[in-house]
Amino acid sequence: MEDFQFYSDQTTEGKIVASLERISQAFRVLLWKKSKEFSLTPLQVQILIFLFTQNEEKKKVSYLAKEFNVTKATISDTVKTLEQKHLVVKDNEATDSRSFVINLTEKGNKIAGQTSSFAKEIYSPIAELSRDDKKNVLSSLIKLIIHLNKTGVISVLRMCTTCSYYRPSDDEKKDHCTLLKRDLDHVHIRVDCREHKMLDFPTTV
Ligand code: SF4
């Protein structure tokens, strides 16, 4: 694996890795285009979308730094700029007045909603896949993400298979969420869940 060059590797594995690299490039391009439209940086847009979709306990500088793999200083500077643009406000936490959460203003909420569709060119062709193809792609991607988490490449995971509320299927029962009290087939498995609570040791699928 030491001299592995997936760009020149014509195996199926090599082509899949090269394809994922292209898709990752497409995400960067689409995010950059959407950011430019609103005179924001890609990180500013990512933070707005994150605040739009996640719950209180995650709206903190330290969590954002981990989420986006940048320093706390970078997040603090970006939040300051967003405050100056009247897109976010810092509110004291109800339980601890020394710490604060970052919330969207009305204007920030509107822009977050408008920018959150930046990846629709990637979403559209996926929506056209058959149900079985979607299921297989999702299952393969989940396995890949779990591996990347276990090897320390991705530090933050919020999906069912790494959640303490997740009960995997056995011979008689389907996968189940004990918090939402519902069965989870492949369509309902969440990859980015607001209610996620991390397991010490992720479950494999
Ligand atoms: S809380 Fe969310 S991530 Fe956890 S098992 Fe339920 S649906 Fe999945």
Tab-separated table of C-alpha atoms and ligand atoms in Angstrom:
chain	number	residue	atom	x	y	z
A	1	MET	CA	0.000	0.000	0.000
A	2	GLU	CA	3.062	2.261	0.567
A	3	ASP	CA	3.581	3.050	-3.148
A	4	PHE	CA	-0.147	3.010	-3.923
A	5	GLN	CA	-1.027	5.469	-6.688
A	6	PHE	CA	-4.768	5.456	-7.256
A	7	TYR	CA	-4.532	7.967	-10.127
A	8	SER	CA	-2.829	5.342	-12.298
A	9	ASP	CA	-4.535	2.317	-10.727
A	10	GLN	CA	-7.007	0.757	-13.188
A	11	THR	CA	-8.498	-1.689	-10.683
A	12	THR	CA	-12.129	-1.144	-9.629
A	13	GLU	CA	-10.894	-0.049	-6.179
A	14	GLY	CA	-8.538	2.491	-7.726
A	15	LYS	CA	-11.285	3.876	-9.956
A	16	ILE	CA	-13.670	4.216	-7.005
A	17	VAL	CA	-11.064	6.134	-4.993
A	18	ALA	CA	-10.322	8.388	-7.994
A	19	SER	CA	-14.080	8.972	-8.430
A	20	LEU	CA	-14.499	9.928	-4.772
A	21	GLU	CA	-11.659	12.413	-5.185
A	22	ARG	CA	-13.523	13.972	-8.149
A	23	ILE	CA	-16.746	14.192	-6.141
A	24	SER	CA	-14.886	15.813	-3.264
A	25	GLN	CA	-13.521	18.349	-5.751
A	26	ALA	CA	-17.084	18.979	-6.993
A	27	PHE	CA	-18.213	19.703	-3.393
A	28	ARG	CA	-15.441	22.282	-3.025
A	29	VAL	CA	-16.324	23.946	-6.352
A	30	LEU	CA	-20.077	24.063	-5.605
A	31	LEU	CA	-19.509	25.390	-2.084
A	32	TRP	CA	-17.110	28.038	-3.368
A	33	LYS	CA	-19.637	29.155	-6.050
A	34	LYS	CA	-22.479	29.424	-3.530
A	35	SER	CA	-20.253	31.286	-1.046
A	36	LYS	CA	-19.261	33.799	-3.714
A	37	GLU	CA	-22.926	34.436	-4.532
A	38	PHE	CA	-23.459	35.646	-0.939
A	39	SER	CA	-20.036	37.355	-0.555
A	40	LEU	CA	-19.038	34.822	2.105
A	41	THR	CA	-16.124	32.389	2.450
A	42	PRO	CA	-16.730	28.608	2.175
A	43	LEU	CA	-16.039	28.187	5.922
A	44	GLN	CA	-18.542	30.953	6.770
A	45	VAL	CA	-21.208	29.166	4.697
A	46	GLN	CA	-20.377	25.786	6.261
A	47	ILE	CA	-20.756	27.276	9.750
A	48	LEU	CA	-24.103	28.908	8.867
A	49	ILE	CA	-25.445	25.607	7.462
A	50	PHE	CA	-24.148	23.733	10.515
A	51	LEU	CA	-25.904	26.142	12.903
A	52	PHE	CA	-29.052	25.793	10.771
A	53	THR	CA	-29.165	22.012	11.132
A	54	GLN	CA	-27.660	21.116	14.530
A	55	ASN	CA	-28.840	21.405	18.131
A	56	GLU	CA	-27.725	23.800	20.925
A	57	GLU	CA	-25.032	21.642	22.481
A	58	LYS	CA	-23.040	21.580	19.217
A	59	LYS	CA	-23.164	25.338	18.561
A	60	LYS	CA	-19.895	26.047	20.364
A	61	VAL	CA	-16.451	27.159	19.214
A	62	SER	CA	-14.745	23.935	20.377
A	63	TYR	CA	-17.272	21.679	18.621
A	64	LEU	CA	-17.091	23.725	15.398
A	65	ALA	CA	-13.271	23.545	15.450
A	66	LYS	CA	-13.444	19.743	15.659
A	67	GLU	CA	-16.214	19.522	13.058
A	68	PHE	CA	-14.326	21.547	10.446
A	69	ASN	CA	-10.834	20.418	11.466
A	70	VAL	CA	-9.534	23.940	12.081
A	71	THR	CA	-8.199	25.733	15.169
A	72	LYS	CA	-10.459	27.386	17.745
A	73	ALA	CA	-8.816	30.712	16.802
A	74	THR	CA	-9.937	30.274	13.169
A	75	ILE	CA	-13.518	29.556	14.305
A	76	SER	CA	-13.491	32.545	16.693
A	77	ASP	CA	-12.303	34.872	13.895
A	78	THR	CA	-14.921	33.491	11.478
A	79	VAL	CA	-17.709	33.851	14.066
A	80	LYS	CA	-16.596	37.433	14.734
A	81	THR	CA	-16.889	38.238	11.008
A	82	LEU	CA	-20.335	36.597	10.873
A	83	GLU	CA	-21.372	38.705	13.881
A	84	GLN	CA	-20.211	41.864	12.081
A	85	LYS	CA	-22.347	40.808	9.091
A	86	HIS	CA	-25.322	40.396	11.491
A	87	LEU	CA	-25.669	36.700	10.613
A	88	VAL	CA	-24.975	35.199	14.065
A	89	VAL	CA	-25.163	36.235	17.724
A	90	LYS	CA	-23.458	34.834	20.792
A	91	ASP	CA	-25.890	33.950	23.613
A	92	ASN	CA	-24.930	32.951	27.140
A	93	GLU	CA	-25.722	29.349	27.968
A	94	ALA	CA	-28.690	28.909	30.301
A	95	THR	CA	-26.715	26.536	32.563
A	96	ASP	CA	-23.336	28.350	32.547
A	97	SER	CA	-23.119	32.126	32.056
A	98	ARG	CA	-19.341	31.900	31.391
A	99	SER	CA	-19.830	29.947	28.164
A	100	PHE	CA	-21.879	30.820	25.111
A	101	VAL	CA	-23.613	29.248	22.138
A	102	ILE	CA	-23.608	30.693	18.633
A	103	ASN	CA	-27.066	31.223	17.165
A	104	LEU	CA	-28.265	32.387	13.763
A	105	THR	CA	-30.006	35.730	13.470
A	106	GLU	CA	-33.114	35.972	11.286
A	107	LYS	CA	-30.920	37.121	8.388
A	108	GLY	CA	-28.416	34.298	9.090
A	109	ASN	CA	-31.212	31.758	9.177
A	110	LYS	CA	-32.468	32.927	5.783
A	111	ILE	CA	-29.007	32.778	4.170
A	112	ALA	CA	-28.279	29.364	5.731
A	113	GLY	CA	-31.501	28.048	4.167
A	114	GLN	CA	-30.610	29.520	0.785
A	115	THR	CA	-27.036	28.174	0.786
A	116	SER	CA	-27.821	24.711	2.181
A	117	SER	CA	-28.753	23.446	-1.289
A	118	PHE	CA	-25.259	24.135	-2.667
A	119	ALA	CA	-24.718	20.400	-3.458
A	120	LYS	CA	-27.932	19.908	-5.464
A	121	GLU	CA	-25.983	18.988	-8.635
A	122	ILE	CA	-24.636	16.004	-6.702
A	123	TYR	CA	-27.997	15.216	-5.100
A	124	SER	CA	-30.018	15.160	-8.366
A	125	PRO	CA	-28.341	12.174	-10.110
A	126	ILE	CA	-28.358	10.225	-6.829
A	127	ALA	CA	-32.125	10.796	-6.578
A	128	GLU	CA	-32.499	9.067	-9.963
A	129	LEU	CA	-30.789	5.837	-8.851
A	130	SER	CA	-32.927	2.766	-8.169
A	131	ARG	CA	-33.863	2.012	-4.554
A	132	ASP	CA	-31.423	-0.948	-4.481
A	133	ASP	CA	-28.575	1.097	-5.950
A	134	LYS	CA	-29.153	3.846	-3.359
A	135	LYS	CA	-29.172	1.230	-0.600
A	136	ASN	CA	-25.888	-0.301	-1.815
A	137	VAL	CA	-24.172	3.070	-2.252
A	138	LEU	CA	-25.284	4.228	1.204
A	139	SER	CA	-24.203	0.997	2.867
A	140	SER	CA	-20.761	1.126	1.189
A	141	LEU	CA	-20.254	4.776	2.099
A	142	ILE	CA	-21.198	4.114	5.739
A	143	LYS	CA	-18.573	1.326	5.903
A	144	LEU	CA	-15.993	3.691	4.404
A	145	ILE	CA	-16.851	6.500	6.848
A	146	ILE	CA	-16.622	4.147	9.847
A	147	HIS	CA	-13.183	2.997	8.676
A	148	LEU	CA	-12.036	6.622	8.292
A	149	ASN	CA	-13.295	7.356	11.811
A	150	LYS	CA	-11.565	4.296	13.303
A	151	THR	CA	-8.269	5.245	11.649
A	152	GLY	CA	-8.527	8.822	12.952
A	153	VAL	CA	-9.047	10.562	9.587
A	154	ILE	CA	-12.585	11.741	10.481
A	155	SER	CA	-12.969	12.806	14.098
A	156	VAL	CA	-16.689	13.667	14.192
A	157	LEU	CA	-19.428	11.170	13.347
A	158	ARG	CA	-23.159	11.570	13.859
A	159	MET	CA	-24.609	8.457	12.245
A	160	CYS	CA	-26.785	5.656	13.610
A	161	THR	CA	-24.146	2.938	13.550
A	162	THR	CA	-21.966	4.971	15.932
A	163	CYS	CA	-24.815	6.043	18.239
A	164	SER	CA	-25.596	4.747	21.714
A	165	TYR	CA	-29.333	4.737	20.850
A	166	TYR	CA	-28.756	2.347	17.929
A	167	ARG	CA	-29.696	-1.319	18.285
A	168	PRO	CA	-28.517	-3.396	15.317
A	169	SER	CA	-30.826	-6.035	13.865
A	170	ASP	CA	-30.766	-9.648	14.949
A	171	ASP	CA	-32.533	-12.632	13.402
A	172	GLU	CA	-35.942	-11.501	14.633
A	173	LYS	CA	-35.776	-7.721	14.874
A	174	LYS	CA	-34.869	-4.874	12.535
A	175	ASP	CA	-32.303	-2.156	13.358
A	176	HIS	CA	-33.894	0.139	15.931
A	177	CYS	CA	-33.467	3.613	17.470
A	178	THR	CA	-34.325	3.551	21.176
A	179	LEU	CA	-34.566	7.357	21.339
A	180	LEU	CA	-36.967	7.862	18.421
A	181	LYS	CA	-38.564	4.479	19.147
A	182	ARG	CA	-38.625	3.421	15.506
A	183	ASP	CA	-37.181	0.710	13.311
A	184	LEU	CA	-34.412	1.791	10.984
A	185	ASP	CA	-34.156	0.154	7.592
A	186	HIS	CA	-31.442	1.366	5.222
A	187	VAL	CA	-33.583	4.281	4.084
A	188	HIS	CA	-34.068	5.500	7.646
A	189	ILE	CA	-30.489	5.073	8.873
A	190	ARG	CA	-29.199	8.604	9.519
A	191	VAL	CA	-25.751	9.794	8.487
A	192	ASP	CA	-25.951	13.187	10.240
A	193	CYS	CA	-28.429	13.101	13.129
A	194	ARG	CA	-29.157	16.010	15.507
A	195	GLU	CA	-29.900	13.593	18.378
A	196	HIS	CA	-26.779	11.445	17.874
A	197	LYS	CA	-24.940	10.362	21.018
A	198	MET	CA	-21.496	8.870	20.339
A	199	LEU	CA	-20.717	5.269	21.296
A	200	ASP	CA	-17.329	4.509	22.787
A	201	PHE	CA	-16.768	1.849	20.159
A	202	PRO	CA	-18.630	2.261	16.830
A	203	THR	CA	-20.696	-0.717	15.659
A	204	THR	CA	-19.738	-2.151	12.298
A	205	VAL	CA	-22.374	-2.739	9.587
B	1	SF4	S1	-30.619	9.089	17.761
B	1	SF4	FE1	-30.284	9.510	15.580
B	1	SF4	S2	-28.248	8.645	15.159
B	1	SF4	FE2	-28.966	7.779	17.092
B	1	SF4	S3	-29.898	5.794	16.501
B	1	SF4	FE3	-31.513	7.370	16.633
B	1	SF4	S4	-31.744	8.121	14.528
B	1	SF4	FE4	-29.779	7.067	14.659
